Tab-separated table of C-alpha atoms in Angstrom:
chain	number	residue	atom	x	y	z
A	165	MET	CA	0.000	0.000	0.000
A	166	SER	CA	1.445	3.335	-1.000
A	167	HIS	CA	1.747	6.159	1.466
A	168	ARG	CA	-0.602	9.080	0.863
A	169	GLU	CA	1.039	12.498	0.928
A	170	PRO	CA	-0.606	14.723	3.580
A	171	GLY	CA	-2.940	17.197	1.924
A	172	SER	CA	-3.299	15.160	-1.247
A	173	PRO	CA	-6.794	14.090	-2.357
A	174	LEU	CA	-8.339	11.052	-0.710
A	175	ALA	CA	-9.331	8.001	-2.734
A	176	ARG	CA	-12.973	8.566	-1.719
A	177	ASN	CA	-13.642	12.054	-0.422
A	178	HIS	CA	-16.540	13.304	1.688
A	179	ARG	CA	-18.550	14.370	-1.358
A	180	VAL	CA	-18.423	10.852	-2.821
A	181	LEU	CA	-19.567	9.383	0.495
A	182	VAL	CA	-22.425	11.871	0.859
A	183	ASP	CA	-23.523	11.378	-2.771
A	184	GLU	CA	-23.509	7.596	-2.344
A	185	ALA	CA	-25.565	7.905	0.840
A	186	MET	CA	-28.049	10.285	-0.806
A	187	ALA	CA	-28.602	7.785	-3.609
A	188	THR	CA	-29.822	5.102	-1.189
A	189	ILE	CA	-31.628	6.922	1.629
A	190	GLU	CA	-34.961	8.682	1.938
A	191	THR	CA	-34.661	12.458	1.962
A	192	ILE	CA	-37.693	14.280	3.352
A	193	PRO	CA	-38.322	17.755	1.908
A	194	LEU	CA	-38.324	20.549	4.458
A	195	ASP	CA	-42.057	21.349	4.361
A	196	GLU	CA	-42.975	17.665	4.703
A	197	ALA	CA	-40.557	17.373	7.618
A	198	ALA	CA	-42.179	20.359	9.358
A	199	ALA	CA	-45.510	18.530	9.189
A	200	LEU	CA	-43.936	15.589	11.069
A	201	VAL	CA	-43.416	17.569	14.297
A	202	GLY	CA	-45.694	15.912	16.832
A	203	ASP	CA	-46.462	12.898	14.591
A	204	PRO	CA	-46.752	9.913	16.979
A	205	GLY	CA	-45.208	7.562	14.395
A	206	VAL	CA	-42.048	9.643	13.901
A	207	LEU	CA	-39.104	10.565	16.089
A	208	LEU	CA	-37.125	13.562	14.872
A	209	VAL	CA	-33.489	12.992	15.856
A	210	ASP	CA	-31.033	15.870	16.159
A	211	ILE	CA	-27.568	14.406	15.541
A	212	ARG	CA	-25.672	17.675	15.921
A	213	ASP	CA	-23.052	18.195	18.602
A	214	PRO	CA	-24.525	19.321	21.947
A	215	ARG	CA	-22.668	22.651	21.592
A	216	GLU	CA	-24.567	23.288	18.348
A	217	LEU	CA	-27.871	22.565	20.091
A	218	GLU	CA	-27.008	24.893	22.980
A	219	ARG	CA	-25.961	27.672	20.593
A	220	GLU	CA	-28.743	27.380	17.982
A	221	GLY	CA	-31.671	25.559	19.608
A	222	THR	CA	-33.446	22.516	18.233
A	223	VAL	CA	-36.634	21.405	16.512
A	224	PRO	CA	-39.477	21.122	19.056
A	225	GLY	CA	-39.706	17.580	20.416
A	226	ALA	CA	-36.519	16.357	18.710
A	227	TYR	CA	-34.455	13.702	20.457
A	228	PRO	CA	-30.781	14.683	20.842
A	229	ALA	CA	-28.466	11.877	19.715
A	230	PRO	CA	-24.948	13.092	18.903
A	231	ARG	CA	-23.550	11.687	15.662
A	232	GLY	CA	-20.666	10.074	17.525
A	233	MET	CA	-23.023	7.952	19.646
A	234	LEU	CA	-25.893	7.252	17.252
A	235	GLU	CA	-24.859	3.764	16.120
A	236	PHE	CA	-24.334	2.698	19.729
A	237	TRP	CA	-27.603	4.195	20.955
A	238	VAL	CA	-29.756	2.434	18.304
A	239	ASP	CA	-28.150	-1.003	18.713
A	240	PRO	CA	-29.915	-3.262	21.246
A	241	GLU	CA	-26.651	-5.198	21.680
A	242	SER	CA	-24.683	-2.097	22.663
A	243	PRO	CA	-24.101	-1.200	26.311
A	244	TYR	CA	-25.143	2.351	25.318
A	245	TYR	CA	-28.527	1.328	23.836
A	246	ARG	CA	-31.340	3.868	24.152
A	247	ALA	CA	-34.789	2.304	23.819
A	248	ALA	CA	-36.248	5.698	22.827
A	249	LEU	CA	-34.473	5.286	19.473
A	250	ASP	CA	-35.916	1.810	18.964
A	251	ASP	CA	-39.577	2.048	19.956
A	252	GLY	CA	-41.221	1.408	16.582
A	253	ARG	CA	-41.253	5.009	15.369
A	254	LYS	CA	-39.598	6.064	12.128
A	255	LEU	CA	-36.351	7.926	12.785
A	256	VAL	CA	-35.999	11.188	10.862
A	257	LEU	CA	-32.480	12.493	11.334
A	258	TYR	CA	-31.147	15.975	10.851
A	259	CYS	CA	-27.845	17.793	11.307
A	260	GLY	CA	-26.709	21.296	10.444
A	261	GLY	CA	-26.750	21.060	6.662
A	262	GLY	CA	-27.791	17.558	5.637
A	263	TRP	CA	-24.426	15.872	5.098
A	264	ARG	CA	-23.897	14.249	8.508
A	265	SER	CA	-27.527	13.120	8.627
A	266	ALA	CA	-27.229	11.563	5.154
A	267	LEU	CA	-24.180	9.575	6.240
A	268	ALA	CA	-25.868	8.631	9.517
A	269	ALA	CA	-29.072	7.493	7.795
A	270	LYS	CA	-27.020	5.341	5.415
A	271	THR	CA	-25.136	3.808	8.327
A	272	LEU	CA	-28.375	2.989	10.171
A	273	GLN	CA	-29.727	1.396	6.984
A	274	ASP	CA	-26.510	-0.643	6.742
A	275	MET	CA	-27.136	-1.759	10.336
A	276	GLY	CA	-30.600	-3.035	9.369
A	277	ARG	CA	-32.898	-0.104	10.120
A	278	THR	CA	-35.408	0.292	7.311
A	279	ASP	CA	-37.396	3.008	9.088
A	280	VAL	CA	-34.945	5.887	8.780
A	281	ALA	CA	-34.756	9.067	6.696
A	282	HIS	CA	-33.186	12.502	6.906
A	283	ILE	CA	-34.319	16.087	6.423
A	284	GLU	CA	-33.223	17.911	3.299
A	285	GLY	CA	-30.981	20.875	4.126
A	286	GLY	CA	-30.778	20.121	7.847
A	287	PHE	CA	-31.302	22.549	10.694
A	288	SER	CA	-29.892	25.530	8.780
A	289	ALA	CA	-32.583	25.188	6.111
A	290	TRP	CA	-35.183	24.578	8.846
A	291	GLN	CA	-34.303	27.876	10.526
A	292	GLN	CA	-34.105	29.809	7.242
A	293	ALA	CA	-37.601	28.589	6.337
A	294	GLY	CA	-38.936	30.006	9.618
A	295	HIS	CA	-39.981	26.658	11.090
A	296	PRO	CA	-40.263	26.507	14.898
A	297	VAL	CA	-37.117	26.290	17.007
A	298	GLN	CA	-36.936	25.829	20.753
A	299	PRO	CA	-34.029	26.385	23.138
A	300	TYR	CA	-32.081	23.253	23.957
A	301	GLU	CA	-32.001	22.341	27.606
A	302	ARG	CA	-29.413	19.781	28.573
A	303	LYS	CA	-30.970	17.171	30.837
A	304	PRO	CA	-29.100	16.499	34.063
A	305	ARG	CA	-27.358	13.130	34.166
A	306	ALA	CA	-29.128	10.535	36.247
């Protein structure tokens, strides 16, 4: 295997990965996603970093699941499993701009979840469209 020179292009860059994910996942248009707030069959999942949530707020009723923990939290065999992410509702993921959520949705599909999608444009587009945002309140650890 040849050594890659630092700063040189990667064999498969982020754009390729995002494009491949987008080709296989369900992308929910922004206005349709806004209509899902409060839908009992859907769980909106905010995969942004907690600092982003604290700084910018979140979609009302969204479940915070940082991207770095998502795969562990949805897996019943993981010691970090969160039943709230596996209660029969469809998971609709979002991030800041739609790239992280596309990759995350693809990963969850690869893990066997067929009930997952992501929001087109992410939280930035959500805010720009004037959809409701609520302050994020970190829950105290139990």
